[in-house]
PDB file of C-alpha atoms in Angstrom:
ATOM      1  CA  MET A  10     -22.428   1.611  24.240  1.00  0.00           C
ATOM      2  CA  LEU A  11     -21.305   0.585  20.900  1.00  0.00           C
ATOM      3  CA  LEU A  12     -23.298   3.674  19.135  1.00  0.00           C
ATOM      4  CA  SER A  13     -21.579   5.912  21.672  1.00  0.00           C
ATOM      5  CA  VAL A  14     -18.130   5.003  21.747  1.00  0.00           C
ATOM      6  CA  LEU A  15     -17.416   3.826  18.110  1.00  0.00           C
ATOM      7  CA  PRO A  16     -17.062   7.047  16.518  1.00  0.00           C
ATOM      8  CA  TYR A  17     -14.922   8.878  19.106  1.00  0.00           C
ATOM      9  CA  GLY A  18     -12.832   5.622  19.398  1.00  0.00           C
ATOM     10  CA  ILE A  19     -11.583   6.098  15.672  1.00  0.00           C
ATOM     11  CA  CYS A  20      -9.973   9.605  16.868  1.00  0.00           C
ATOM     12  CA  PHE A  21      -8.548   8.252  19.891  1.00  0.00           C
ATOM     13  CA  ALA A  22      -7.411   4.828  19.361  1.00  0.00           C
ATOM     14  CA  ASP A  23      -3.698   5.433  20.224  1.00  0.00           C
ATOM     15  CA  GLY A  24      -1.244   3.008  18.117  1.00  0.00           C
ATOM     16  CA  ALA A  25      -4.080   1.300  16.124  1.00  0.00           C
ATOM     17  CA  ARG A  26      -4.168   1.187  12.694  1.00  0.00           C
ATOM     18  CA  PHE A  27      -7.133  -1.122  11.700  1.00  0.00           C
ATOM     19  CA  LEU A  28     -10.783  -0.917  12.882  1.00  0.00           C
ATOM     20  CA  VAL A  29     -12.376  -4.716  12.830  1.00  0.00           C
ATOM     21  CA  VAL A  30     -15.849  -5.485  12.809  1.00  0.00           C
ATOM     22  CA  ASN A  31     -16.848  -9.006  13.967  1.00  0.00           C
ATOM     23  CA  SER A  32     -20.574 -10.115  12.818  1.00  0.00           C
ATOM     24  CA  LYS A  33     -22.503 -12.715  14.807  1.00  0.00           C
ATOM     25  CA  ASP A  34     -22.300 -15.070  11.507  1.00  0.00           C
ATOM     26  CA  GLY A  35     -18.283 -14.891  11.915  1.00  0.00           C
ATOM     27  CA  THR A  36     -17.624 -12.655   9.164  1.00  0.00           C
ATOM     28  CA  LYS A  37     -14.886  -9.999   9.907  1.00  0.00           C
ATOM     29  CA  THR A  38     -14.584  -6.872   7.932  1.00  0.00           C
ATOM     30  CA  ILE A  39     -11.519  -4.529   8.617  1.00  0.00           C
ATOM     31  CA  PHE A  40     -10.749  -1.006   7.977  1.00  0.00           C
ATOM     32  CA  ALA A  41      -7.148   0.615   7.813  1.00  0.00           C
ATOM     33  CA  LEU A  42      -7.463   3.618   9.970  1.00  0.00           C
ATOM     34  CA  ALA A  43      -5.518   5.557   7.146  1.00  0.00           C
ATOM     35  CA  ASP A  44      -8.235   5.095   5.008  1.00  0.00           C
ATOM     36  CA  GLU A  45     -10.196   7.435   7.028  1.00  0.00           C
ATOM     37  CA  PRO A  46     -13.483   5.293   7.612  1.00  0.00           C
ATOM     38  CA  LYS A  47     -16.742   7.179   8.489  1.00  0.00           C
ATOM     39  CA  VAL A  48     -19.043   5.570  11.150  1.00  0.00           C
ATOM     40  CA  SER A  49     -22.697   6.287  10.809  1.00  0.00           C
ATOM     41  CA  PHE A  50     -26.001   4.781  12.542  1.00  0.00           C
ATOM     42  CA  VAL A  51     -29.304   5.210  10.781  1.00  0.00           C
ATOM     43  CA  ASP A  52     -32.392   3.256  11.495  1.00  0.00           C
ATOM     44  CA  GLY A  53     -30.655   0.661  13.520  1.00  0.00           C
ATOM     45  CA  GLU A  54     -27.860  -0.183  10.794  1.00  0.00           C
ATOM     46  CA  LEU A  55     -24.213   0.458  10.969  1.00  0.00           C
ATOM     47  CA  SER A  56     -22.407   2.032   8.131  1.00  0.00           C
ATOM     48  CA  ILE A  57     -18.778   2.432   7.488  1.00  0.00           C
ATOM     49  CA  VAL A  58     -17.521   4.346   4.359  1.00  0.00           C
ATOM     50  CA  SER A  59     -13.658   4.444   3.763  1.00  0.00           C
ATOM     51  CA  ASN A  60     -11.390   5.820   0.861  1.00  0.00           C
ATOM     52  CA  SER A  61     -11.407   2.289  -0.461  1.00  0.00           C
ATOM     53  CA  LYS A  62     -14.733   0.292   0.931  1.00  0.00           C
ATOM     54  CA  LYS A  63     -18.341   0.571   1.975  1.00  0.00           C
ATOM     55  CA  PHE A  64     -20.050  -1.360   4.553  1.00  0.00           C
ATOM     56  CA  ALA A  65     -23.410  -1.879   6.266  1.00  0.00           C
ATOM     57  CA  MET A  66     -25.185  -4.057   8.576  1.00  0.00           C
ATOM     58  CA  ASN A  67     -27.908  -4.519  10.869  1.00  0.00           C
ATOM     59  CA  ILE A  68     -26.620  -3.162  14.121  1.00  0.00           C
ATOM     60  CA  ALA A  69     -28.449  -6.420  16.090  1.00  0.00           C
ATOM     61  CA  ASP A  70     -25.986  -8.648  13.739  1.00  0.00           C
ATOM     62  CA  VAL A  71     -22.420  -6.879  14.956  1.00  0.00           C
ATOM     63  CA  LYS A  72     -21.063  -8.942  17.519  1.00  0.00           C
ATOM     64  CA  ASN A  73     -18.276  -6.984  18.451  1.00  0.00           C
ATOM     65  CA  TYR A  74     -15.596  -4.253  17.141  1.00  0.00           C
ATOM     66  CA  ALA A  75     -11.729  -3.638  18.204  1.00  0.00           C
ATOM     67  CA  PHE A  76      -8.905  -1.623  17.178  1.00  0.00           C
ATOM     68  CA  ALA A  77      -5.967  -3.580  16.255  1.00  0.00           C
ATOM     69  CA  GLU A  78      -2.375  -2.788  15.513  1.00  0.00           C
ATOM     70  CA  GLY A  79      -1.039  -5.256  13.020  1.00  0.00           C
ATOM     71  CA  SER A  80      -3.601  -7.376  11.864  1.00  0.00           C
ATOM     72  CA  THR A  81      -5.107  -7.110   8.464  1.00  0.00           C
ATOM     73  CA  GLY A  82      -7.643 -10.052   8.762  1.00  0.00           C
ATOM     74  CA  ILE A  83      -5.409 -11.778   5.960  1.00  0.00           C
ATOM     75  CA  GLY A  84      -5.132 -15.182   7.471  1.00  0.00           C
ATOM     76  CA  GLU A  85      -2.953 -17.667   5.804  1.00  0.00           C
ATOM     77  CA  VAL A  86      -1.007 -15.499   3.367  1.00  0.00           C
ATOM     78  CA  ILE A  87      -0.228 -18.632   0.950  1.00  0.00           C
ATOM     79  CA  LYS A  88      -2.567 -21.018  -0.641  1.00  0.00           C
ATOM     80  CA  ASN A  89      -0.707 -22.309  -3.569  1.00  0.00           C
ATOM     81  CA  GLY A  90       2.177 -24.789  -3.114  1.00  0.00           C
ATOM     82  CA  ASN A  91       4.272 -22.782  -6.015  1.00  0.00           C
ATOM     83  CA  VAL A  92       4.679 -19.868  -3.651  1.00  0.00           C
ATOM     84  CA  LYS A  93       6.755 -19.249  -0.367  1.00  0.00           C
ATOM     85  CA  VAL A  94       8.206 -16.982   1.681  1.00  0.00           C
ATOM     86  CA  GLU A  95      11.640 -16.889   2.425  1.00  0.00           C
ATOM     87  CA  ASN A  96      14.265 -13.977   4.001  1.00  0.00           C
ATOM     88  CA  GLY A  97      11.940 -11.603   2.996  1.00  0.00           C
ATOM     89  CA  CYS A  98      11.146 -12.479  -0.592  1.00  0.00           C
ATOM     90  CA  VAL A  99       7.893 -13.981  -1.923  1.00  0.00           C
ATOM     91  CA  ILE A 100       9.123 -16.574  -4.244  1.00  0.00           C
ATOM     92  CA  PHE A 101       6.727 -17.506  -7.269  1.00  0.00           C
ATOM     93  CA  GLY A 102       7.645 -20.864  -8.820  1.00  0.00           C
ATOM     94  CA  GLY A 103       6.478 -23.228 -11.377  1.00  0.00           C
ATOM     95  CA  MET A 104       5.606 -20.589 -13.917  1.00  0.00           C
ATOM     96  CA  THR A 105       6.781 -20.255 -17.678  1.00  0.00           C
ATOM     97  CA  ALA A 106      10.322 -18.477 -18.312  1.00  0.00           C
ATOM     98  CA  GLY A 107       9.179 -14.956 -18.873  1.00  0.00           C
ATOM     99  CA  CYS A 108       5.553 -14.812 -17.011  1.00  0.00           C
ATOM    100  CA  ARG A 109       5.059 -11.795 -15.120  1.00  0.00           C
ATOM    101  CA  VAL A 110       4.151 -10.980 -11.385  1.00  0.00           C
ATOM    102  CA  SER A 111       2.903  -7.518 -10.842  1.00  0.00           C
ATOM    103  CA  ALA A 112       3.035  -5.983  -7.375  1.00  0.00           C
ATOM    104  CA  TYR A 113       0.134  -3.645  -6.672  1.00  0.00           C
ATOM    105  CA  MET A 114      -0.496  -1.375  -3.632  1.00  0.00           C
ATOM    106  CA  GLN A 115      -4.137  -1.716  -1.820  1.00  0.00           C
ATOM    107  CA  ASP A 116      -5.491   0.926  -3.915  1.00  0.00           C
ATOM    108  CA  GLY A 117      -4.635  -0.300  -7.195  1.00  0.00           C
ATOM    109  CA  ARG A 118      -1.347   1.328  -7.942  1.00  0.00           C
ATOM    110  CA  LEU A 119       0.790  -0.711 -10.098  1.00  0.00           C
ATOM    111  CA  ILE A 120       4.251  -0.497  -8.053  1.00  0.00           C
ATOM    112  CA  LYS A 121       6.453  -2.857  -9.558  1.00  0.00           C
ATOM    113  CA  GLU A 122       6.692  -5.924 -12.335  1.00  0.00           C
ATOM    114  CA  TYR A 123       8.747  -8.886 -12.105  1.00  0.00           C
ATOM    115  CA  THR A 124       9.563 -11.712 -14.806  1.00  0.00           C
ATOM    116  CA  ALA A 125      10.127 -15.182 -14.152  1.00  0.00           C
ATOM    117  CA  ASN A 126      13.567 -16.378 -14.754  1.00  0.00           C
ATOM    118  CA  ALA A 127      14.546 -19.445 -16.943  1.00  0.00           C
ATOM    119  CA  ASN A 128      13.657 -21.910 -14.329  1.00  0.00           C
ATOM    120  CA  GLY A 129      10.350 -20.309 -14.105  1.00  0.00           C
ATOM    121  CA  THR A 130      10.981 -18.639 -10.562  1.00  0.00           C
ATOM    122  CA  ALA A 131      10.045 -15.137  -9.785  1.00  0.00           C
ATOM    123  CA  PHE A 132      11.858 -13.502  -6.749  1.00  0.00           C
ATOM    124  CA  ILE A 133       9.911 -10.414  -5.110  1.00  0.00           C
ATOM    125  CA  ASP A 134      12.301  -8.639  -2.431  1.00  0.00           C
ATOM    126  CA  LEU A 135       9.778  -7.003   0.036  1.00  0.00           C
ATOM    127  CA  SER A 136      12.282  -4.654   1.348  1.00  0.00           C
ATOM    128  CA  ILE A 137      12.127  -2.557  -1.911  1.00  0.00           C
ATOM    129  CA  LEU A 138       7.997  -2.249  -1.561  1.00  0.00           C
ATOM    130  CA  PRO A 139       6.186   0.255  -0.073  1.00  0.00           C
ATOM    131  CA  LYS A 140       5.093  -0.714   3.500  1.00  0.00           C
ATOM    132  CA  GLY A 141       1.371  -1.588   3.954  1.00  0.00           C
ATOM    133  CA  ILE A 142      -0.650  -3.999   1.949  1.00  0.00           C
ATOM    134  CA  VAL A 143       0.680  -5.380  -1.220  1.00  0.00           C
ATOM    135  CA  ILE A 144      -1.132  -7.450  -3.794  1.00  0.00           C
ATOM    136  CA  LEU A 145       0.888  -9.751  -5.895  1.00  0.00           C
ATOM    137  CA  HIS A 146      -0.631 -11.086  -9.033  1.00  0.00           C
ATOM    138  CA  SER A 147       0.597 -13.760 -11.404  1.00  0.00           C
ATOM    139  CA  SER A 148      -1.565 -15.684 -14.262  1.00  0.00           C
ATOM    140  CA  LYS A 149      -1.814 -18.232 -11.570  1.00  0.00           C
ATOM    141  CA  THR A 150      -1.947 -16.988  -8.235  1.00  0.00           C
ATOM    142  CA  ASN A 151      -3.030 -13.709  -6.243  1.00  0.00           C
ATOM    143  CA  ILE A 152      -2.085 -13.071  -2.766  1.00  0.00           C
ATOM    144  CA  LYS A 153      -2.000 -10.314  -0.160  1.00  0.00           C
ATOM    145  CA  VAL A 154       0.993  -9.727   1.583  1.00  0.00           C
ATOM    146  CA  LEU A 155       1.307  -7.201   4.885  1.00  0.00           C
ATOM    147  CA  ASN A 156       4.664  -5.607   3.897  1.00  0.00           C
ATOM    148  CA  ARG A 157       6.168  -4.407   7.363  1.00  0.00           C
TER     149      ARG A 157
END
């Protein structure tokens, strides 16, 4: 069933924004449908190639797949106690005054740079950044944010 439905499902997945492939070992691989993933099956192997990544797995190791609307698979976004989200802003604290935080789109394009104030804090207002996955990078922390 997986072999016959998956290629067609990408074309007709109403409202879906992501293709999620779950493996039997618990690994989750996520493709944005906007990245135009191409699915193929050759010699018992599932292969997915998109504009941003490549994936291959023995079909026997695939547990299931699903289409999702709003999940990027990014679990807990904040892993560092000096970074928090409040009122649509990501706040980087505990930095040296003048340190930079760079915002990148998922494809690696730099979209904006921020500078820590005299207190060592940088405020990233998500409302002025493009929608989608945004990577925020400082000298100490890298986080991914799904900006809706």
